[in-house]
Short mmCIF file of C-alpha atoms in Angstrom, two decimals:
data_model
loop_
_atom_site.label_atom_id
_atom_site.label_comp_id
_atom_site.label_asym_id
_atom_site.label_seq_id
_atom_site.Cartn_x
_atom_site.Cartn_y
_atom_site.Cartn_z
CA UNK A 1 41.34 -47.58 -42.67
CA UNK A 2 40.21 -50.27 -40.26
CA UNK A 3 42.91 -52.54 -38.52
CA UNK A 4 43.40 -55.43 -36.65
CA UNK A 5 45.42 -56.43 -33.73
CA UNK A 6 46.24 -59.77 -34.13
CA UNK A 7 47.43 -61.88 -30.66
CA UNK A 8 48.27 -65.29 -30.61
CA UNK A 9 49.38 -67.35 -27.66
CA UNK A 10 49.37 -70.83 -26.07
CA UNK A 11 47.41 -71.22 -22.98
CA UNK A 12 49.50 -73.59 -20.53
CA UNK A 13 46.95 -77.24 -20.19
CA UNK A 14 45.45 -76.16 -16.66
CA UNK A 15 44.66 -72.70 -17.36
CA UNK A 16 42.02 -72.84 -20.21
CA UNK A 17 39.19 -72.32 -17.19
CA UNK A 18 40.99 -69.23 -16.18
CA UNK A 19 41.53 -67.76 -19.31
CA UNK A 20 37.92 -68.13 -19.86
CA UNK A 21 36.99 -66.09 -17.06
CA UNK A 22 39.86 -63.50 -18.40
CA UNK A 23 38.05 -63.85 -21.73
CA UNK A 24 35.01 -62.18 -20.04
CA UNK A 25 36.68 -59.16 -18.78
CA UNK A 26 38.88 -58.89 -22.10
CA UNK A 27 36.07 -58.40 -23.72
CA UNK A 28 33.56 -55.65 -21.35
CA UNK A 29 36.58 -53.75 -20.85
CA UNK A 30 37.20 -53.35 -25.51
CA UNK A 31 33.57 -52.92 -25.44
CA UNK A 32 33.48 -49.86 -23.62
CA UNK A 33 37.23 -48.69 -25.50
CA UNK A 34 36.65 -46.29 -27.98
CA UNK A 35 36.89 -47.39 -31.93
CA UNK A 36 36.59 -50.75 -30.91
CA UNK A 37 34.28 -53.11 -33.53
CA UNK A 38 34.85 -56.49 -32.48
CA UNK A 39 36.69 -59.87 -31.22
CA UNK A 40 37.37 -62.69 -32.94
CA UNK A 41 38.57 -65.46 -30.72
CA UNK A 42 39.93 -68.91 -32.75
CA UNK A 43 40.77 -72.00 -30.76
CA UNK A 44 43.71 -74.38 -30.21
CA UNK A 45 41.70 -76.97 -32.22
CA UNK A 46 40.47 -74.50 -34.87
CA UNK A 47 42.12 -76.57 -37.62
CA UNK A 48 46.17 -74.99 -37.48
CA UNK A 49 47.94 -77.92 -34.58
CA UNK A 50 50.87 -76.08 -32.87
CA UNK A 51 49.64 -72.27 -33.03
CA UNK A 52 47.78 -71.92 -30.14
CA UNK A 53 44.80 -69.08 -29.25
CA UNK A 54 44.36 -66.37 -31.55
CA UNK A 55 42.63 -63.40 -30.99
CA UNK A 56 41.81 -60.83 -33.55
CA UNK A 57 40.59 -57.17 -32.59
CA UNK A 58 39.17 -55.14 -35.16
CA UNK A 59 39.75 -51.31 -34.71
CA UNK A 60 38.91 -48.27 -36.32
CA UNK A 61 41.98 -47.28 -37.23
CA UNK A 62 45.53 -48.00 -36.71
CA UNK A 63 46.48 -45.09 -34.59
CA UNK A 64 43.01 -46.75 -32.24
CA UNK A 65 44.97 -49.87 -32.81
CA UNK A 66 48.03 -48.49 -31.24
CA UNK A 67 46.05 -46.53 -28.27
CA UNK A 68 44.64 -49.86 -27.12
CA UNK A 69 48.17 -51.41 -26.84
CA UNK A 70 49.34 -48.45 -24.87
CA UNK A 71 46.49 -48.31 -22.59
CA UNK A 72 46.17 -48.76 -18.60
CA UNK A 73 43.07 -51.00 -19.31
CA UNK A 74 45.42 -53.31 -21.65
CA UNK A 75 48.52 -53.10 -19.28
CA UNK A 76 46.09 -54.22 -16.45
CA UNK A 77 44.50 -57.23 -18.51
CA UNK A 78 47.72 -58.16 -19.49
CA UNK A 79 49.09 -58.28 -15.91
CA UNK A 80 46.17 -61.12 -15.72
CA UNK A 81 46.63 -62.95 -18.04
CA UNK A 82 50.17 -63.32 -18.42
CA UNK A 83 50.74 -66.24 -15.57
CA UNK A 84 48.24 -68.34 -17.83
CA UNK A 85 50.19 -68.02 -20.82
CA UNK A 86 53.24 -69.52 -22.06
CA UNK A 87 56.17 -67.14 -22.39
CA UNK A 88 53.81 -64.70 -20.03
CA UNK A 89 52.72 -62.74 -22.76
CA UNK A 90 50.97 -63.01 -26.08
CA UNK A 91 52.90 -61.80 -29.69
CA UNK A 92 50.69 -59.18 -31.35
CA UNK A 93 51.18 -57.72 -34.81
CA UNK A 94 48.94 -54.85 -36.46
CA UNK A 95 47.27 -55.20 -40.07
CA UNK A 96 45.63 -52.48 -41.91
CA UNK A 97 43.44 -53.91 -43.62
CA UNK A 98 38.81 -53.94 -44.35
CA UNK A 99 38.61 -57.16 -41.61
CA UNK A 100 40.13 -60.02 -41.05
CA UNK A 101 38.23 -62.95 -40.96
CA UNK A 102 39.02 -66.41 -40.75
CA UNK A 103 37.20 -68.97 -43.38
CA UNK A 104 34.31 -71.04 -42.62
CA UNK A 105 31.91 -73.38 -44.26
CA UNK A 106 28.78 -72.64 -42.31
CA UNK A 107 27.84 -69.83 -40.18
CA UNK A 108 25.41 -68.75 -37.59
CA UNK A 109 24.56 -65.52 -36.64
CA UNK A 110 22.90 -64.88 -33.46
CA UNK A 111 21.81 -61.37 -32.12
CA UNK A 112 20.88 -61.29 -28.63
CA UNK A 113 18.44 -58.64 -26.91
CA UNK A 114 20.86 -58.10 -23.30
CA UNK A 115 18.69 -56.50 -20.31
CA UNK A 116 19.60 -53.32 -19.21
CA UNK A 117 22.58 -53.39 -16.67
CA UNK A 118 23.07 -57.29 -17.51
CA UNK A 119 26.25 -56.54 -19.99
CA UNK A 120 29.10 -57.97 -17.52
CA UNK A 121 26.70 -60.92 -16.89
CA UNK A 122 26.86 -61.70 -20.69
CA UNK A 123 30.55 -60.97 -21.29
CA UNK A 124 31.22 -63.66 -18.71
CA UNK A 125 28.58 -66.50 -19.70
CA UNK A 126 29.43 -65.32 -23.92
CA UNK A 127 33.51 -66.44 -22.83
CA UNK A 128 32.11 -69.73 -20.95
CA UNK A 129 29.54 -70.69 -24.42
CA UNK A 130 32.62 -69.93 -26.36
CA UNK A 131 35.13 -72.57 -24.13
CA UNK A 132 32.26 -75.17 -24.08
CA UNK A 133 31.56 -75.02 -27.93
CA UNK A 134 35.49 -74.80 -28.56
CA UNK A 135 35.39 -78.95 -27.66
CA UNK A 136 32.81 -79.86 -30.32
CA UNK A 137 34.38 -80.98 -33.38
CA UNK A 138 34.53 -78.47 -36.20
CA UNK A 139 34.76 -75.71 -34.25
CA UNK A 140 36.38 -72.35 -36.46
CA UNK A 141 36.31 -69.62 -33.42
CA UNK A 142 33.45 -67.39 -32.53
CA UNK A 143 33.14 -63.26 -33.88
CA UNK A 144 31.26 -61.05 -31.06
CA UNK A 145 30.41 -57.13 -31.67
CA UNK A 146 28.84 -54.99 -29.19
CA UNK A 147 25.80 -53.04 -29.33
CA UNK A 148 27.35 -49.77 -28.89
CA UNK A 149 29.36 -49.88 -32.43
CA UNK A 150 26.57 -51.98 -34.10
CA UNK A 151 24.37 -49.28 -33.95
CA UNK A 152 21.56 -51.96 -32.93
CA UNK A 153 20.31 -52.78 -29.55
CA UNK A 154 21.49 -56.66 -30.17
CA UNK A 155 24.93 -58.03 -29.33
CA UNK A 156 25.86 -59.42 -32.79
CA UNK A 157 27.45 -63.41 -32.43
CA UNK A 158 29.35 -65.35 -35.68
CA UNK A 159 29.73 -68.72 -34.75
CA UNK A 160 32.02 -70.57 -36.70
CA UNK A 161 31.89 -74.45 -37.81
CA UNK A 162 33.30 -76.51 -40.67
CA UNK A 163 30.43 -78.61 -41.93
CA UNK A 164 26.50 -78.10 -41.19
CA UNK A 165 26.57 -81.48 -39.45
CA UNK A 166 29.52 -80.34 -36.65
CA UNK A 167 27.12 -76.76 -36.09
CA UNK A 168 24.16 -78.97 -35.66
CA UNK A 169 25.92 -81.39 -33.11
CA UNK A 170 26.45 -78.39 -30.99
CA UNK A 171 23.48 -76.50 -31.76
CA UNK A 172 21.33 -79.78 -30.20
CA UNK A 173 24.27 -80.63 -27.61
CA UNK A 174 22.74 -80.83 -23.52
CA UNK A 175 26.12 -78.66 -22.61
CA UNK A 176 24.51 -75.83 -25.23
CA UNK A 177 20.63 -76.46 -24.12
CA UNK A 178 21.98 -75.70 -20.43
CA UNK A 179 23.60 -72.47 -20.90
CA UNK A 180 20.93 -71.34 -22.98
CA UNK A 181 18.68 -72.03 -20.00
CA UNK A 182 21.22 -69.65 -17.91
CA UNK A 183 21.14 -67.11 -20.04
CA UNK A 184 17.58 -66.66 -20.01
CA UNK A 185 18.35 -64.36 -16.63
CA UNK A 186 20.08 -61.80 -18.69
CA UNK A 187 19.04 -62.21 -22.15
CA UNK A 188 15.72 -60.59 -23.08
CA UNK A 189 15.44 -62.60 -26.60
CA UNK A 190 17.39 -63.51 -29.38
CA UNK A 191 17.30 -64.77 -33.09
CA UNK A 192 19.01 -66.95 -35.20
CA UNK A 193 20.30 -66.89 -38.66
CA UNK A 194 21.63 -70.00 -40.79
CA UNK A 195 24.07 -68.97 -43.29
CA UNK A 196 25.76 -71.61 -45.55
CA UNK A 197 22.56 -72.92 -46.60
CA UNK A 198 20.46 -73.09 -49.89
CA UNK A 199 18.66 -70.31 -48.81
CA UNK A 200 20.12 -68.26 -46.78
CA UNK A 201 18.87 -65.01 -45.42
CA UNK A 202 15.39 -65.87 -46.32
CA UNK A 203 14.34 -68.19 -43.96
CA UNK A 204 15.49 -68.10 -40.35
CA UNK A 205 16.30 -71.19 -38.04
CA UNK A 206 14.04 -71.97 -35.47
CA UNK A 207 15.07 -70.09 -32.18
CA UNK A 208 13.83 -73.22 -29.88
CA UNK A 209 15.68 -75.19 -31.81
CA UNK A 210 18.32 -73.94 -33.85
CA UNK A 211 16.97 -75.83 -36.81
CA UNK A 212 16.17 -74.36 -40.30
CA UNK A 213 13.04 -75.72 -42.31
CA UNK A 214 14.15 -78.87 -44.79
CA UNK A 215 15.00 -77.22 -48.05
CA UNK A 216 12.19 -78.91 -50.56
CA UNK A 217 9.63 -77.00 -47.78
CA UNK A 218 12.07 -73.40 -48.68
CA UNK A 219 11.98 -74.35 -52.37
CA UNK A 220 7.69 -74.69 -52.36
CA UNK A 221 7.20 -71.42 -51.09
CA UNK A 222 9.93 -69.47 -53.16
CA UNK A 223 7.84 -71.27 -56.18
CA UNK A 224 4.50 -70.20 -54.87
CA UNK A 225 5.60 -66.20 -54.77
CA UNK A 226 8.02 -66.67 -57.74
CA UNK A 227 5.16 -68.25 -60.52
CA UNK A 228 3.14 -65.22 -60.33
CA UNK A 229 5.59 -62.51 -60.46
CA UNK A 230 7.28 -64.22 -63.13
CA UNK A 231 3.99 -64.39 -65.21
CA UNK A 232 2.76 -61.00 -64.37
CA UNK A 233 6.47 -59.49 -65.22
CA UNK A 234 5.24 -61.11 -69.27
CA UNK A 235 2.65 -59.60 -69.41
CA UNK A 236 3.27 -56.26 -68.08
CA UNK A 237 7.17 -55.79 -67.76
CA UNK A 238 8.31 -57.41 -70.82
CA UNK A 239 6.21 -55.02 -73.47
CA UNK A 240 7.33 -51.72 -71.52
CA UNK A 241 11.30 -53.44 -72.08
CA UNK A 242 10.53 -54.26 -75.45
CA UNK A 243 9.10 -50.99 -76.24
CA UNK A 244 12.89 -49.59 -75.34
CA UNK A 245 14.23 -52.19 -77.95
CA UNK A 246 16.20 -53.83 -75.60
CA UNK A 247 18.47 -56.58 -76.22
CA UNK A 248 17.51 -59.84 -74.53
CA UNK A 249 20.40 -60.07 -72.28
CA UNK A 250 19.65 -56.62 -70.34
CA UNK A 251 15.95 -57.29 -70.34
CA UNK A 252 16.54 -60.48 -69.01
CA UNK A 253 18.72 -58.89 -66.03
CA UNK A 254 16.44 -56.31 -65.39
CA UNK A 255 13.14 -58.71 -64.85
CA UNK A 256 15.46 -61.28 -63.16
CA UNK A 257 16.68 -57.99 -60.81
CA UNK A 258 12.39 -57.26 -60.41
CA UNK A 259 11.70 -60.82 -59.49
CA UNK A 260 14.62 -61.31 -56.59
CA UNK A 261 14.09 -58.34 -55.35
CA UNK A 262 10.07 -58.68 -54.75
CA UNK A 263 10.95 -62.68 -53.78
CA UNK A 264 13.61 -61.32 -51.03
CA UNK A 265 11.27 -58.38 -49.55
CA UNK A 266 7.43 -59.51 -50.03
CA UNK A 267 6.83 -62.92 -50.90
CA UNK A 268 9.18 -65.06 -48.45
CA UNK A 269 8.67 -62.72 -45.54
CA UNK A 270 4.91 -62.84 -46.02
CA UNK A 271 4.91 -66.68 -46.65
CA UNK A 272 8.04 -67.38 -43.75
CA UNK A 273 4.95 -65.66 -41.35
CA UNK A 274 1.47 -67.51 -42.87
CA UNK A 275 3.44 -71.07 -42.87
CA UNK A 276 5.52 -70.99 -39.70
CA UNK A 277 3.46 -73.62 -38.39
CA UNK A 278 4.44 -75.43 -41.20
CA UNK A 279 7.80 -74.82 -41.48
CA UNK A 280 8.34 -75.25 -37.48
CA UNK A 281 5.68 -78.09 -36.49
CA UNK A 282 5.22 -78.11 -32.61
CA UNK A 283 4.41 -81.52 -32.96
CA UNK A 284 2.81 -84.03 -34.92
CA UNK A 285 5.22 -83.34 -37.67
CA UNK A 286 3.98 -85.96 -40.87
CA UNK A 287 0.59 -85.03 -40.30
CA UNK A 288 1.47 -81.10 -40.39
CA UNK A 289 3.71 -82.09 -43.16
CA UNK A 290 0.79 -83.47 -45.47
CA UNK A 291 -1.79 -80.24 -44.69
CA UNK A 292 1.23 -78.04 -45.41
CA UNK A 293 1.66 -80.21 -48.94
CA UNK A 294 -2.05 -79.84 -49.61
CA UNK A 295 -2.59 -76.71 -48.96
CA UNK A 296 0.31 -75.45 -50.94
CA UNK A 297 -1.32 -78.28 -54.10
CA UNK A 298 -4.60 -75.98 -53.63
CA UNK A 299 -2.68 -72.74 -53.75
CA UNK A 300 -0.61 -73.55 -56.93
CA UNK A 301 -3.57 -74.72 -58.85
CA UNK A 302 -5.45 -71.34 -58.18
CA UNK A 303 -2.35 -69.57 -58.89
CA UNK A 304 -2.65 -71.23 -62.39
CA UNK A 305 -6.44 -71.20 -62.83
CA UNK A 306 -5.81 -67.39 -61.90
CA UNK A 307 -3.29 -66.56 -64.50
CA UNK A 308 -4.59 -69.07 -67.26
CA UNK A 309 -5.45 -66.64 -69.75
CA UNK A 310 -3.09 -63.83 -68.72
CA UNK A 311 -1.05 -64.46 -71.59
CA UNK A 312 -2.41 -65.03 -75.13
CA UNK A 313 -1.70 -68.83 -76.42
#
Protein backbone atom coordinates (compact mmCIF):
# COMPACT_ATOMS: atom_id res chain seq x y z
CA UNK A 1 0.00 0.00 0.00
CA UNK A 2 1.33 3.46 -0.75
CA UNK A 3 2.72 5.67 2.19
CA UNK A 4 3.72 8.86 3.11
CA UNK A 5 6.49 10.36 5.03
CA UNK A 6 5.26 13.22 6.56
CA UNK A 7 8.11 16.07 7.84
CA UNK A 8 7.29 19.13 9.37
CA UNK A 9 9.65 21.78 10.62
CA UNK A 10 10.14 25.53 11.20
CA UNK A 11 12.66 27.21 9.10
CA UNK A 12 14.61 29.83 11.41
CA UNK A 13 13.49 33.78 9.65
CA UNK A 14 16.92 34.14 7.66
CA UNK A 15 17.14 30.82 6.22
CA UNK A 16 14.01 30.52 3.93
CA UNK A 17 16.60 31.46 0.80
CA UNK A 18 18.72 28.58 1.82
CA UNK A 19 16.27 26.14 2.32
CA UNK A 20 15.10 26.92 -1.07
CA UNK A 21 18.20 26.05 -2.66
CA UNK A 22 18.11 22.73 -0.28
CA UNK A 23 14.59 22.32 -1.68
CA UNK A 24 16.22 21.82 -5.13
CA UNK A 25 18.54 19.10 -4.25
CA UNK A 26 15.80 17.43 -1.87
CA UNK A 27 14.00 16.95 -4.57
CA UNK A 28 16.67 15.55 -7.79
CA UNK A 29 18.13 13.41 -5.29
CA UNK A 30 13.93 11.47 -4.36
CA UNK A 31 13.59 11.72 -7.99
CA UNK A 32 16.18 9.44 -8.88
CA UNK A 33 15.29 7.12 -5.30
CA UNK A 34 13.56 4.20 -6.15
CA UNK A 35 9.55 3.95 -5.34
CA UNK A 36 9.49 7.46 -5.01
CA UNK A 37 5.98 9.24 -6.54
CA UNK A 38 6.09 12.63 -5.37
CA UNK A 39 6.57 15.87 -2.98
CA UNK A 40 4.23 17.84 -1.58
CA UNK A 41 5.71 20.92 -0.03
CA UNK A 42 2.99 23.27 2.19
CA UNK A 43 4.10 26.64 3.48
CA UNK A 44 4.36 28.52 6.79
CA UNK A 45 1.41 30.66 5.56
CA UNK A 46 -0.56 27.74 4.07
CA UNK A 47 -3.52 28.53 6.36
CA UNK A 48 -2.32 26.40 9.97
CA UNK A 49 -0.17 29.74 12.04
CA UNK A 50 2.42 28.05 14.36
CA UNK A 51 3.18 24.66 12.38
CA UNK A 52 5.75 25.56 10.24
CA UNK A 53 6.97 23.69 6.66
CA UNK A 54 5.51 20.51 5.88
CA UNK A 55 6.65 18.21 3.52
CA UNK A 56 4.85 15.15 2.41
CA UNK A 57 6.64 12.24 0.38
CA UNK A 58 4.58 9.79 -1.20
CA UNK A 59 6.21 6.25 -1.48
CA UNK A 60 5.44 3.05 -2.78
CA UNK A 61 5.32 1.31 0.08
CA UNK A 62 6.13 1.53 3.63
CA UNK A 63 9.12 -0.68 3.76
CA UNK A 64 10.35 2.20 0.52
CA UNK A 65 9.20 4.61 3.14
CA UNK A 66 11.54 3.28 5.68
CA UNK A 67 14.62 2.72 3.09
CA UNK A 68 14.53 6.43 2.30
CA UNK A 69 14.87 7.37 6.04
CA UNK A 70 17.76 5.01 6.39
CA UNK A 71 19.54 6.09 3.38
CA UNK A 72 23.13 7.81 2.81
CA UNK A 73 21.35 10.21 0.32
CA UNK A 74 18.82 11.24 3.30
CA UNK A 75 21.58 11.25 6.06
CA UNK A 76 23.57 13.60 3.68
CA UNK A 77 20.51 16.04 2.94
CA UNK A 78 19.79 16.05 6.36
CA UNK A 79 23.35 17.05 7.40
CA UNK A 80 22.27 20.26 5.13
CA UNK A 81 19.61 21.16 6.17
CA UNK A 82 19.68 20.78 9.73
CA UNK A 83 21.60 24.30 10.63
CA UNK A 84 18.49 25.98 8.84
CA UNK A 85 16.04 24.42 10.94
CA UNK A 86 14.89 24.91 14.33
CA UNK A 87 15.70 22.07 16.72
CA UNK A 88 18.29 20.94 13.70
CA UNK A 89 16.11 18.45 12.47
CA UNK A 90 12.65 17.96 11.12
CA UNK A 91 9.87 15.36 13.07
CA UNK A 92 8.73 12.78 10.52
CA UNK A 93 5.96 10.24 11.00
CA UNK A 94 4.89 7.43 8.36
CA UNK A 95 1.12 6.91 7.13
CA UNK A 96 -0.06 4.08 5.13
CA UNK A 97 -2.42 5.25 3.45
CA UNK A 98 -3.81 5.85 -0.99
CA UNK A 99 -2.18 9.75 -0.75
CA UNK A 100 -2.26 12.34 1.27
CA UNK A 101 -3.30 15.43 0.03
CA UNK A 102 -3.99 18.58 1.50
CA UNK A 103 -7.49 20.47 0.50
CA UNK A 104 -7.80 23.14 -1.96
CA UNK A 105 -10.39 25.22 -3.66
CA UNK A 106 -8.79 25.67 -7.04
CA UNK A 107 -6.10 23.88 -8.73
CA UNK A 108 -3.70 24.10 -11.55
CA UNK A 109 -2.00 21.52 -13.14
CA UNK A 110 0.96 22.21 -15.17
CA UNK A 111 3.07 19.54 -17.08
CA UNK A 112 6.26 20.72 -18.31
CA UNK A 113 8.29 19.19 -21.40
CA UNK A 114 12.22 19.40 -19.48
CA UNK A 115 15.19 19.22 -22.19
CA UNK A 116 17.28 16.44 -22.07
CA UNK A 117 20.11 16.80 -19.37
CA UNK A 118 18.26 20.09 -18.01
CA UNK A 119 16.60 18.07 -14.85
CA UNK A 120 18.94 19.69 -12.00
CA UNK A 121 18.33 23.05 -13.77
CA UNK A 122 14.53 22.55 -13.11
CA UNK A 123 14.73 21.05 -9.61
CA UNK A 124 16.49 24.26 -8.64
CA UNK A 125 14.33 27.06 -10.52
CA UNK A 126 10.82 24.49 -9.56
CA UNK A 127 12.13 25.17 -5.46
CA UNK A 128 12.74 29.08 -6.30
CA UNK A 129 8.80 29.33 -8.30
CA UNK A 130 7.65 27.48 -5.28
CA UNK A 131 9.36 30.21 -2.49
CA UNK A 132 8.23 33.15 -4.73
CA UNK A 133 4.53 31.92 -5.11
CA UNK A 134 4.58 30.85 -1.27
CA UNK A 135 4.21 35.02 -0.58
CA UNK A 136 1.05 35.49 -2.67
CA UNK A 137 -1.93 35.30 -0.63
CA UNK A 138 -3.85 32.04 -0.76
CA UNK A 139 -1.17 30.04 -1.28
CA UNK A 140 -2.05 25.93 -0.21
CA UNK A 141 1.61 24.35 -1.12
CA UNK A 142 2.67 23.03 -4.45
CA UNK A 143 2.54 18.80 -5.50
CA UNK A 144 5.58 17.95 -8.04
CA UNK A 145 6.00 14.24 -9.64
CA UNK A 146 8.74 13.28 -11.83
CA UNK A 147 8.71 11.95 -15.19
CA UNK A 148 10.31 8.76 -14.40
CA UNK A 149 7.23 7.41 -12.10
CA UNK A 150 4.63 9.33 -14.23
CA UNK A 151 5.23 7.23 -16.95
CA UNK A 152 5.00 10.53 -19.22
CA UNK A 153 7.77 12.58 -20.56
CA UNK A 154 6.23 15.81 -18.55
CA UNK A 155 7.14 16.76 -14.99
CA UNK A 156 3.61 16.81 -13.49
CA UNK A 157 3.02 20.37 -11.14
CA UNK A 158 -0.32 20.85 -8.59
CA UNK A 159 -0.36 24.22 -7.60
CA UNK A 160 -2.40 24.94 -4.81
CA UNK A 161 -4.59 28.24 -4.03
CA UNK A 162 -7.69 29.03 -1.96
CA UNK A 163 -9.92 31.08 -4.21
CA UNK A 164 -9.65 31.51 -8.22
CA UNK A 165 -8.98 35.20 -7.59
CA UNK A 166 -5.57 34.51 -5.21
CA UNK A 167 -4.35 31.75 -8.35
CA UNK A 168 -5.03 34.46 -10.80
CA UNK A 169 -3.05 37.22 -8.81
CA UNK A 170 -0.10 34.99 -9.11
CA UNK A 171 -0.73 33.49 -12.32
CA UNK A 172 -0.52 37.41 -13.88
CA UNK A 173 2.13 38.51 -11.06
CA UNK A 174 5.71 40.24 -12.88
CA UNK A 175 7.69 37.93 -10.12
CA UNK A 176 5.80 34.74 -12.04
CA UNK A 177 6.09 36.34 -15.80
CA UNK A 178 10.00 36.56 -14.96
CA UNK A 179 10.73 33.11 -14.02
CA UNK A 180 8.70 31.86 -16.67
CA UNK A 181 10.98 33.83 -18.99
CA UNK A 182 14.03 31.82 -17.19
CA UNK A 183 12.73 28.80 -17.61
CA UNK A 184 12.36 29.00 -21.17
CA UNK A 185 16.34 27.78 -21.20
CA UNK A 186 15.39 24.44 -19.87
CA UNK A 187 11.85 23.92 -20.49
CA UNK A 188 10.94 22.68 -23.99
CA UNK A 189 6.99 23.51 -23.52
CA UNK A 190 4.39 23.15 -21.19
CA UNK A 191 0.50 23.18 -20.68
CA UNK A 192 -1.87 24.26 -18.37
CA UNK A 193 -4.93 22.91 -16.82
CA UNK A 194 -7.65 24.91 -14.68
CA UNK A 195 -9.35 22.75 -12.30
CA UNK A 196 -12.01 24.21 -9.90
CA UNK A 197 -13.86 25.66 -12.65
CA UNK A 198 -17.32 25.15 -14.37
CA UNK A 199 -15.77 23.19 -16.79
CA UNK A 200 -13.03 21.66 -15.98
CA UNK A 201 -10.99 19.28 -18.00
CA UNK A 202 -12.61 20.39 -21.12
CA UNK A 203 -11.20 23.48 -21.88
CA UNK A 204 -7.60 24.33 -21.09
CA UNK A 205 -6.19 27.80 -19.87
CA UNK A 206 -4.32 29.72 -22.14
CA UNK A 207 -0.51 28.82 -21.82
CA UNK A 208 0.57 32.68 -22.58
CA UNK A 209 -1.55 33.59 -20.19
CA UNK A 210 -2.73 31.34 -17.70
CA UNK A 211 -6.28 32.40 -18.36
CA UNK A 212 -9.27 30.07 -19.14
CA UNK A 213 -12.02 31.25 -21.72
CA UNK A 214 -15.12 33.22 -19.76
CA UNK A 215 -17.59 30.52 -18.99
CA UNK A 216 -20.88 31.79 -21.15
CA UNK A 217 -18.08 31.32 -24.29
CA UNK A 218 -17.52 27.26 -22.58
CA UNK A 219 -21.30 27.00 -22.14
CA UNK A 220 -22.03 28.06 -26.25
CA UNK A 221 -19.95 25.49 -27.52
CA UNK A 222 -20.93 22.55 -25.08
CA UNK A 223 -24.62 23.64 -26.48
CA UNK A 224 -23.56 23.63 -30.07
CA UNK A 225 -22.15 19.74 -29.85
CA UNK A 226 -24.73 18.83 -27.12
CA UNK A 227 -28.24 19.92 -29.33
CA UNK A 228 -27.48 17.50 -31.94
CA UNK A 229 -26.47 14.51 -30.12
CA UNK A 230 -29.23 14.97 -27.87
CA UNK A 231 -31.73 15.05 -30.85
CA UNK A 232 -30.14 12.36 -32.84
CA UNK A 233 -29.95 10.05 -29.46
CA UNK A 234 -34.44 10.50 -29.97
CA UNK A 235 -34.52 9.49 -32.79
CA UNK A 236 -32.20 6.68 -33.00
CA UNK A 237 -31.18 5.67 -29.34
CA UNK A 238 -34.38 6.03 -27.60
CA UNK A 239 -36.50 3.33 -29.92
CA UNK A 240 -33.53 0.67 -29.69
CA UNK A 241 -33.97 1.41 -25.41
CA UNK A 242 -37.51 1.25 -25.69
CA UNK A 243 -37.52 -1.80 -27.70
CA UNK A 244 -35.70 -3.47 -24.38
CA UNK A 245 -38.72 -2.10 -22.30
CA UNK A 246 -36.68 -0.17 -20.24
CA UNK A 247 -37.73 1.82 -17.41
CA UNK A 248 -37.22 5.56 -17.82
CA UNK A 249 -34.73 5.98 -15.15
CA UNK A 250 -32.01 3.49 -16.77
CA UNK A 251 -32.75 4.76 -20.23
CA UNK A 252 -32.33 8.05 -19.11
CA UNK A 253 -28.73 7.13 -17.59
CA UNK A 254 -27.71 5.31 -20.41
CA UNK A 255 -28.39 8.28 -23.16
CA UNK A 256 -27.20 10.82 -20.52
CA UNK A 257 -23.83 8.27 -20.23
CA UNK A 258 -23.89 8.45 -24.60
CA UNK A 259 -24.15 12.18 -24.60
CA UNK A 260 -21.11 13.04 -21.92
CA UNK A 261 -19.16 10.75 -23.17
CA UNK A 262 -19.29 11.95 -27.06
CA UNK A 263 -19.40 15.83 -25.46
CA UNK A 264 -16.01 14.97 -23.39
CA UNK A 265 -14.11 13.09 -26.42
CA UNK A 266 -15.46 14.65 -29.88
CA UNK A 267 -17.35 17.67 -29.67
CA UNK A 268 -15.31 20.03 -27.16
CA UNK A 269 -11.96 18.84 -28.40
CA UNK A 270 -13.00 19.46 -32.00
CA UNK A 271 -14.72 22.84 -31.14
CA UNK A 272 -11.71 23.87 -28.20
CA UNK A 273 -9.40 23.55 -31.79
CA UNK A 274 -11.89 25.39 -34.66
CA UNK A 275 -12.63 28.38 -31.99
CA UNK A 276 -9.30 28.94 -30.26
CA UNK A 277 -9.13 32.17 -31.84
CA UNK A 278 -12.17 32.80 -30.26
CA UNK A 279 -11.76 31.57 -27.09
CA UNK A 280 -8.01 33.13 -26.82
CA UNK A 281 -8.30 36.55 -28.91
CA UNK A 282 -4.71 37.87 -29.70
CA UNK A 283 -6.14 41.08 -29.74
CA UNK A 284 -8.96 43.08 -30.60
CA UNK A 285 -11.01 41.17 -28.16
CA UNK A 286 -14.98 42.82 -28.54
CA UNK A 287 -14.67 42.72 -32.08
CA UNK A 288 -13.49 38.86 -32.03
CA UNK A 289 -16.06 38.53 -29.40
CA UNK A 290 -19.08 39.60 -31.75
CA UNK A 291 -17.79 37.27 -35.00
CA UNK A 292 -17.38 34.48 -32.46
CA UNK A 293 -21.28 35.32 -31.27
CA UNK A 294 -22.36 35.40 -34.91
CA UNK A 295 -20.92 32.77 -36.14
CA UNK A 296 -21.99 30.48 -33.40
CA UNK A 297 -26.04 32.41 -34.12
CA UNK A 298 -25.43 30.98 -37.84
CA UNK A 299 -24.32 27.58 -36.64
CA UNK A 300 -27.25 26.99 -34.17
CA UNK A 301 -29.84 27.99 -36.63
CA UNK A 302 -28.51 25.36 -39.23
CA UNK A 303 -28.20 22.95 -36.52
CA UNK A 304 -32.04 23.46 -36.15
CA UNK A 305 -33.01 23.94 -39.81
CA UNK A 306 -30.93 20.57 -40.07
CA UNK A 307 -32.77 18.55 -37.55
CA UNK A 308 -36.31 20.24 -38.06
CA UNK A 309 -38.08 17.35 -39.18
CA UNK A 310 -35.94 14.64 -37.56
CA UNK A 311 -38.54 13.98 -35.18
CA UNK A 312 -42.25 13.64 -36.07
CA UNK A 313 -44.46 16.66 -34.47
Amino acid sequence: MPSVLIANAKILPDAVPLFTAWQARHLEVLSRFPGFISRDVIPMDSGKPGEGWSILLNFESELVATAWQGSAERQTLMAEVAPLLEGGDFTERIRSTESVSPASEVTEVIFSKVRAGMESRYCEWASRIQAAQAKYPGYRGMYLQSPARSGEEHWTSILRYDSAEHLEAWMQAPERQALLAESKEFIHSEKLLRLGTSFPGWVPVDPLTGKGPPNWKTALLVLLGLFPIVMLEMRFLSPVLSAWELRVSPAMFLGNVVSVALTSFLTMPLFVRWFGWWLYPKGGTNAVAIRGVGLLCVLFALEVLLLWNLLPG
